[in-house]
Amino acid sequence: MKKLVSILLAILCVMSLTVASFAAGNLYDYRQDLTWTLENGTLTISGEGEMADKNDGEDWTQGYAADIKKIVITDGITRIGKNAFGRTLFYVYDHPINWNCENLEEVQIAEGVESIGEGAFGSATSLKTVYIPSTMKEIEVDAFGDCTAIKDVYFNGTPEQWAALKLKIADNNDCLVDAEIHFPGEDDENEKVGKVNSVSIGDISINYKASAKIDCNINADAGVKYTVKYSSSNTSVATVDSNGNVKATGTGNATITCTVTDEYGNTVSDTCNVNVSYAWWQWIIVIVLFGWIWY
């Protein structure tokens, strides 16, 4: 019984020593000049240089591992230390105490970080999303060991750079390698639900001063928004408004262009010929009634 009480008191002492620092939102790695800040479930680590390796029995999260849902490694840090956020197992009076980032869901690593140490995020079984910089050169064994929930990896580089990095990813990181890899700009393309494919308009023959509407057939993928614009090559023969209504203003020929632009910038177009001539009774006006002067 006394031994059990001693164990409980030891745990309470560790927790009481850490509450003050976390209550203020800040932690400090006592072995180097790095700042650890935990706010609303996000642990942000900032500073310059390499993060030290974590020794057996150390818990840099000071017992708050289960509260961490997101880790942000900022610009300036060049290496994530061994076992930095992996499972921590230590003993109090020969009794194992196990602290783990069991609720960690996302890791964001800024440009400048070049390596991730052995077991750095090991056994973070809720980790789903990882952001890896193009500066990454090496990921050591078990860095993401047993992170079986990883679904998406966002690599801030090219597919060729990722292929080169894969050669430097050590064993027991299959969860990372087998995830869906995303590259810059790729998601913008994925968000596009389709595009406008084609447009066609037919030729028109009308009499002078008559009107007609262009028959415009647009082929676009479902859900895609687009705009339609018309223009005339010869407004002294035919004009066209924004709705495709053609007005014959003189005899002769004009070319109408229909341009369709979708919400993603894809453009298709087609043209039609508008032939304008006099009706028989208009010829009478022009010839007999001197319409060529006034009509």
CSV table of C-alpha atoms in Angstrom, one decimal:
chain,number,residue,atom,x,y,z
A,1,MET,CA,0.0,0.0,0.0
A,2,LYS,CA,2.8,2.4,0.9
A,3,LYS,CA,4.5,1.6,-2.4
A,4,LEU,CA,1.3,2.4,-4.3
A,5,VAL,CA,0.9,5.7,-2.5
A,6,SER,CA,4.5,6.6,-3.2
A,7,ILE,CA,3.9,6.0,-6.9
A,8,LEU,CA,0.9,8.2,-7.0
A,9,LEU,CA,2.7,10.9,-5.1
A,10,ALA,CA,5.6,10.8,-7.6
A,11,ILE,CA,3.2,11.2,-10.5
A,12,LEU,CA,1.4,14.1,-8.8
A,13,CYS,CA,4.7,15.8,-8.2
A,14,VAL,CA,5.7,15.5,-11.8
A,15,MET,CA,2.3,16.9,-12.9
A,16,SER,CA,2.3,19.7,-10.4
A,17,LEU,CA,5.7,20.9,-11.6
A,18,THR,CA,4.6,21.1,-15.2
A,19,VAL,CA,1.1,22.7,-14.8
A,20,ALA,CA,2.5,26.2,-14.3
A,21,SER,CA,4.6,26.2,-17.5
A,22,PHE,CA,1.7,24.8,-19.6
A,23,ALA,CA,-0.9,27.1,-18.0
A,24,ALA,CA,1.1,29.9,-19.5
A,25,GLY,CA,1.1,28.1,-22.8
A,26,ASN,CA,4.9,27.7,-23.0
A,27,LEU,CA,7.4,24.9,-22.6
A,28,TYR,CA,11.1,25.0,-23.1
A,29,ASP,CA,13.5,22.3,-24.2
A,30,TYR,CA,15.9,22.5,-21.3
A,31,ARG,CA,18.8,21.3,-23.5
A,32,GLN,CA,18.6,23.9,-26.2
A,33,ASP,CA,17.1,27.2,-27.1
A,34,LEU,CA,13.8,26.0,-28.5
A,35,THR,CA,10.3,27.2,-27.5
A,36,TRP,CA,7.4,24.8,-27.1
A,37,THR,CA,4.0,26.4,-27.1
A,38,LEU,CA,0.8,24.4,-26.6
A,39,GLU,CA,-2.4,26.3,-27.4
A,40,ASN,CA,-5.8,24.8,-28.2
A,41,GLY,CA,-4.4,21.4,-29.0
A,42,THR,CA,-1.6,22.8,-31.3
A,43,LEU,CA,2.0,22.3,-30.2
A,44,THR,CA,4.3,24.8,-32.0
A,45,ILE,CA,8.0,24.4,-31.8
A,46,SER,CA,10.2,27.3,-32.8
A,47,GLY,CA,13.8,28.3,-32.6
A,48,GLU,CA,17.1,27.7,-34.5
A,49,GLY,CA,19.1,24.6,-35.2
A,50,GLU,CA,18.6,20.9,-34.4
A,51,MET,CA,16.2,19.4,-31.9
A,52,ALA,CA,18.0,17.2,-29.4
A,53,ASP,CA,17.3,13.5,-29.3
A,54,LYS,CA,15.0,12.4,-26.5
A,55,ASN,CA,16.5,10.0,-24.0
A,56,ASP,CA,14.6,7.1,-22.5
A,57,GLY,CA,12.3,8.1,-19.7
A,58,GLU,CA,12.0,11.7,-20.8
A,59,ASP,CA,8.7,13.3,-21.7
A,60,TRP,CA,9.1,16.6,-23.3
A,61,THR,CA,5.3,17.1,-23.4
A,62,GLN,CA,5.3,17.0,-19.6
A,63,GLY,CA,2.3,14.7,-19.4
A,64,TYR,CA,0.2,16.7,-21.9
A,65,ALA,CA,0.8,14.3,-24.8
A,66,ALA,CA,-2.9,13.3,-25.0
A,67,ASP,CA,-3.9,17.0,-25.4
A,68,ILE,CA,-1.8,17.4,-28.6
A,69,LYS,CA,-3.8,17.2,-31.8
A,70,LYS,CA,-1.4,19.1,-34.1
A,71,ILE,CA,2.3,19.7,-34.2
A,72,VAL,CA,3.9,22.6,-36.1
A,73,ILE,CA,7.6,22.7,-36.6
A,74,THR,CA,8.5,26.2,-37.7
A,75,ASP,CA,11.2,27.6,-40.0
A,76,GLY,CA,14.6,27.6,-38.4
A,77,ILE,CA,14.7,24.1,-37.0
A,78,THR,CA,16.8,21.8,-39.1
A,79,ARG,CA,16.2,18.4,-37.5
A,80,ILE,CA,13.5,16.6,-35.5
A,81,GLY,CA,15.2,14.6,-32.8
A,82,LYS,CA,15.1,10.9,-32.1
A,83,ASN,CA,11.9,9.8,-30.3
A,84,ALA,CA,10.8,13.5,-30.1
A,85,PHE,CA,7.1,12.8,-30.1
A,86,GLY,CA,7.1,9.0,-30.1
A,87,ARG,CA,5.9,6.7,-27.3
A,88,THR,CA,7.5,7.5,-24.0
A,89,LEU,CA,7.9,4.7,-21.5
A,90,PHE,CA,9.6,5.2,-18.1
A,91,TYR,CA,9.3,3.7,-14.7
A,92,VAL,CA,8.4,4.9,-11.2
A,93,TYR,CA,9.3,2.4,-8.6
A,94,ASP,CA,9.6,-0.3,-11.3
A,95,HIS,CA,6.0,0.5,-12.6
A,96,PRO,CA,5.8,1.5,-16.3
A,97,ILE,CA,4.3,4.9,-17.1
A,98,ASN,CA,3.4,5.3,-20.8
A,99,TRP,CA,2.7,8.7,-22.3
A,100,ASN,CA,1.9,9.0,-26.0
A,101,CYS,CA,0.6,11.5,-28.5
A,102,GLU,CA,-2.3,9.2,-29.1
A,103,ASN,CA,-4.6,12.0,-30.3
A,104,LEU,CA,-2.1,13.7,-32.7
A,105,GLU,CA,-3.8,14.1,-36.1
A,106,GLU,CA,-1.6,16.4,-38.1
A,107,VAL,CA,2.1,17.3,-38.4
A,108,GLN,CA,3.3,20.4,-40.3
A,109,ILE,CA,7.0,20.6,-40.9
A,110,ALA,CA,8.4,23.8,-42.4
A,111,GLU,CA,11.0,24.3,-45.1
A,112,GLY,CA,14.5,24.1,-43.7
A,113,VAL,CA,14.0,20.8,-41.8
A,114,GLU,CA,16.4,18.2,-43.3
A,115,SER,CA,15.9,15.1,-41.2
A,116,ILE,CA,13.6,13.3,-38.9
A,117,GLY,CA,15.1,11.1,-36.2
A,118,GLU,CA,14.4,7.5,-35.3
A,119,GLY,CA,11.0,7.0,-33.8
A,120,ALA,CA,10.2,10.7,-33.8
A,121,PHE,CA,6.5,10.2,-34.3
A,122,GLY,CA,6.3,6.5,-33.6
A,123,SER,CA,3.0,5.0,-32.4
A,124,ALA,CA,1.0,8.2,-33.1
A,125,THR,CA,-1.9,6.0,-34.1
A,126,SER,CA,-4.4,8.9,-34.8
A,127,LEU,CA,-2.0,10.7,-37.2
A,128,LYS,CA,-3.7,11.3,-40.5
A,129,THR,CA,-2.0,14.1,-42.3
A,130,VAL,CA,1.7,15.0,-42.6
A,131,TYR,CA,3.3,18.0,-44.4
A,132,ILE,CA,6.9,17.4,-45.5
A,133,PRO,CA,9.2,20.2,-46.8
A,134,SER,CA,11.2,19.9,-50.0
A,135,THR,CA,14.4,20.4,-47.9
A,136,MET,CA,13.9,17.0,-46.3
A,137,LYS,CA,16.9,14.7,-46.9
A,138,GLU,CA,16.4,11.8,-44.5
A,139,ILE,CA,13.7,10.1,-42.5
A,140,GLU,CA,15.2,7.5,-40.1
A,141,VAL,CA,13.9,4.1,-39.1
A,142,ASP,CA,10.5,4.0,-37.3
A,143,ALA,CA,10.1,7.8,-37.6
A,144,PHE,CA,6.5,7.1,-38.4
A,145,GLY,CA,6.4,3.6,-37.2
A,146,ASP,CA,2.9,2.2,-36.4
A,147,CYS,CA,1.3,5.5,-37.6
A,148,THR,CA,-1.3,3.3,-39.4
A,149,ALA,CA,-3.9,6.1,-39.8
A,150,ILE,CA,-1.8,8.3,-42.1
A,151,LYS,CA,-3.8,9.0,-45.2
A,152,ASP,CA,-2.4,12.1,-46.9
A,153,VAL,CA,1.2,13.3,-47.2
A,154,TYR,CA,1.7,16.8,-48.6
A,155,PHE,CA,5.2,17.1,-50.0
A,156,ASN,CA,6.3,20.7,-50.8
A,157,GLY,CA,8.4,19.7,-53.8
A,158,THR,CA,8.3,17.9,-57.2
A,159,PRO,CA,7.5,14.2,-57.8
A,160,GLU,CA,11.2,13.8,-58.8
A,161,GLN,CA,12.3,15.2,-55.4
A,162,TRP,CA,9.9,12.9,-53.6
A,163,ALA,CA,11.3,9.9,-55.5
A,164,ALA,CA,14.8,10.9,-54.4
A,165,LEU,CA,13.7,11.3,-50.8
A,166,LYS,CA,12.0,7.8,-50.8
A,167,LEU,CA,15.5,6.4,-51.2
A,168,LYS,CA,16.4,8.0,-47.9
A,169,ILE,CA,13.3,6.9,-46.0
A,170,ALA,CA,14.5,4.1,-43.7
A,171,ASP,CA,12.6,0.9,-42.7
A,172,ASN,CA,9.3,0.8,-40.8
A,173,ASN,CA,7.9,3.9,-42.4
A,174,ASP,CA,5.5,2.1,-44.7
A,175,CYS,CA,2.6,4.1,-43.3
A,176,LEU,CA,4.2,7.2,-44.7
A,177,VAL,CA,5.3,5.9,-48.0
A,178,ASP,CA,2.0,4.1,-48.8
A,179,ALA,CA,-0.1,7.2,-48.1
A,180,GLU,CA,-1.5,9.4,-50.9
A,181,ILE,CA,1.2,11.9,-51.9
A,182,HIS,CA,0.1,15.4,-52.8
A,183,PHE,CA,2.3,18.0,-54.6
A,184,PRO,CA,2.0,21.8,-54.8
A,185,GLY,CA,-0.9,22.9,-57.1
A,186,GLU,CA,-2.3,19.4,-57.4
A,187,ASP,CA,-5.2,19.9,-55.0
A,188,ASP,CA,-6.3,23.0,-57.0
A,189,GLU,CA,-6.6,20.7,-60.0
A,190,ASN,CA,-8.5,18.1,-58.0
A,191,GLU,CA,-11.1,20.6,-56.9
A,192,LYS,CA,-12.1,21.2,-60.5
A,193,VAL,CA,-15.2,19.2,-61.1
A,194,GLY,CA,-15.0,19.4,-64.9
A,195,LYS,CA,-14.7,21.8,-67.8
A,196,VAL,CA,-16.5,23.2,-70.8
A,197,ASN,CA,-15.7,20.9,-73.7
A,198,SER,CA,-17.1,22.5,-76.9
A,199,VAL,CA,-19.6,24.9,-78.4
A,200,SER,CA,-21.3,25.0,-81.8
A,201,ILE,CA,-23.4,27.6,-83.6
A,202,GLY,CA,-25.1,27.4,-86.9
A,203,ASP,CA,-25.1,29.7,-89.9
A,204,ILE,CA,-27.9,32.3,-90.3
A,205,SER,CA,-29.6,33.7,-93.4
A,206,ILE,CA,-32.0,36.6,-92.7
A,207,ASN,CA,-33.5,39.6,-94.5
A,208,TYR,CA,-32.4,43.1,-94.0
A,209,LYS,CA,-33.7,44.7,-90.8
A,210,ALA,CA,-34.9,41.3,-89.5
A,211,SER,CA,-33.7,39.6,-86.3
A,212,ALA,CA,-32.7,36.1,-85.4
A,213,LYS,CA,-31.4,34.3,-82.4
A,214,ILE,CA,-28.2,32.2,-82.5
A,215,ASP,CA,-28.8,28.5,-81.7
A,216,CYS,CA,-25.9,27.9,-79.4
A,217,ASN,CA,-25.1,24.3,-78.3
A,218,ILE,CA,-22.7,24.1,-75.3
A,219,ASN,CA,-21.1,20.8,-74.1
A,220,ALA,CA,-19.9,21.2,-70.5
A,221,ASP,CA,-19.4,18.8,-67.7
A,222,ALA,CA,-22.1,18.7,-65.0
A,223,GLY,CA,-21.8,21.4,-62.4
A,224,VAL,CA,-19.4,23.6,-64.4
A,225,LYS,CA,-20.3,27.3,-64.5
A,226,TYR,CA,-19.4,29.3,-67.6
A,227,THR,CA,-20.0,32.6,-69.4
A,228,VAL,CA,-20.9,33.2,-73.1
A,229,LYS,CA,-19.8,36.1,-75.2
A,230,TYR,CA,-20.7,37.0,-78.8
A,231,SER,CA,-19.0,39.3,-81.3
A,232,SER,CA,-19.6,40.4,-84.9
A,233,SER,CA,-16.9,40.9,-87.5
A,234,ASN,CA,-19.0,43.4,-89.4
A,235,THR,CA,-21.5,45.4,-87.4
A,236,SER,CA,-22.6,47.3,-90.6
A,237,VAL,CA,-24.1,44.0,-91.7
A,238,ALA,CA,-25.1,42.3,-88.4
A,239,THR,CA,-24.9,43.1,-84.8
A,240,VAL,CA,-25.3,40.6,-81.9
A,241,ASP,CA,-26.1,41.2,-78.2
A,242,SER,CA,-25.0,39.3,-75.1
A,243,ASN,CA,-27.9,36.9,-75.4
A,244,GLY,CA,-27.1,35.9,-79.0
A,245,ASN,CA,-29.8,38.0,-80.7
A,246,VAL,CA,-28.7,39.0,-84.2
A,247,LYS,CA,-30.0,42.2,-85.9
A,248,ALA,CA,-29.5,42.7,-89.6
A,249,THR,CA,-28.2,46.2,-90.2
A,250,GLY,CA,-27.2,45.9,-93.9
A,251,THR,CA,-26.8,43.5,-96.7
A,252,GLY,CA,-23.8,41.2,-97.1
A,253,ASN,CA,-22.0,38.8,-94.8
A,254,ALA,CA,-20.7,38.9,-91.3
A,255,THR,CA,-19.0,36.4,-89.0
A,256,ILE,CA,-20.4,35.9,-85.5
A,257,THR,CA,-18.0,34.4,-82.9
A,258,CYS,CA,-19.3,32.7,-79.8
A,259,THR,CA,-16.8,32.3,-77.0
A,260,VAL,CA,-17.5,30.2,-73.9
A,261,THR,CA,-15.2,30.4,-70.8
A,262,ASP,CA,-15.7,28.2,-67.7
A,263,GLU,CA,-15.0,29.1,-64.1
A,264,TYR,CA,-11.5,27.5,-64.4
A,265,GLY,CA,-10.4,29.5,-67.4
A,266,ASN,CA,-10.9,26.9,-70.1
A,267,THR,CA,-12.2,28.5,-73.3
A,268,VAL,CA,-13.9,27.1,-76.4
A,269,SER,CA,-15.3,29.0,-79.4
A,270,ASP,CA,-17.1,28.6,-82.7
A,271,THR,CA,-18.1,30.9,-85.5
A,272,CYS,CA,-21.1,31.1,-87.9
A,273,ASN,CA,-21.8,33.1,-91.1
A,274,VAL,CA,-24.6,35.5,-91.2
A,275,ASN,CA,-25.9,36.3,-94.7
A,276,VAL,CA,-28.2,39.3,-95.0
A,277,SER,CA,-30.2,40.0,-98.2
A,278,TYR,CA,-33.3,41.9,-99.4
A,279,ALA,CA,-36.7,40.2,-99.5
A,280,TRP,CA,-38.6,40.6,-102.8
A,281,TRP,CA,-40.7,43.4,-101.5
A,282,GLN,CA,-37.6,45.1,-100.1
A,283,TRP,CA,-36.2,45.1,-103.6
A,284,ILE,CA,-39.2,47.0,-104.8
A,285,ILE,CA,-38.6,49.6,-102.1
A,286,VAL,CA,-35.0,49.9,-103.1
A,287,ILE,CA,-35.4,50.1,-106.8
A,288,VAL,CA,-38.9,51.6,-107.4
A,289,LEU,CA,-39.1,53.9,-104.4
A,290,PHE,CA,-35.5,54.9,-104.4
A,291,GLY,CA,-35.0,53.0,-101.1
A,292,TRP,CA,-31.3,52.9,-101.8
A,293,ILE,CA,-31.3,56.5,-100.7
A,294,TRP,CA,-33.4,56.4,-97.6
A,295,TYR,CA,-34.3,52.7,-96.7
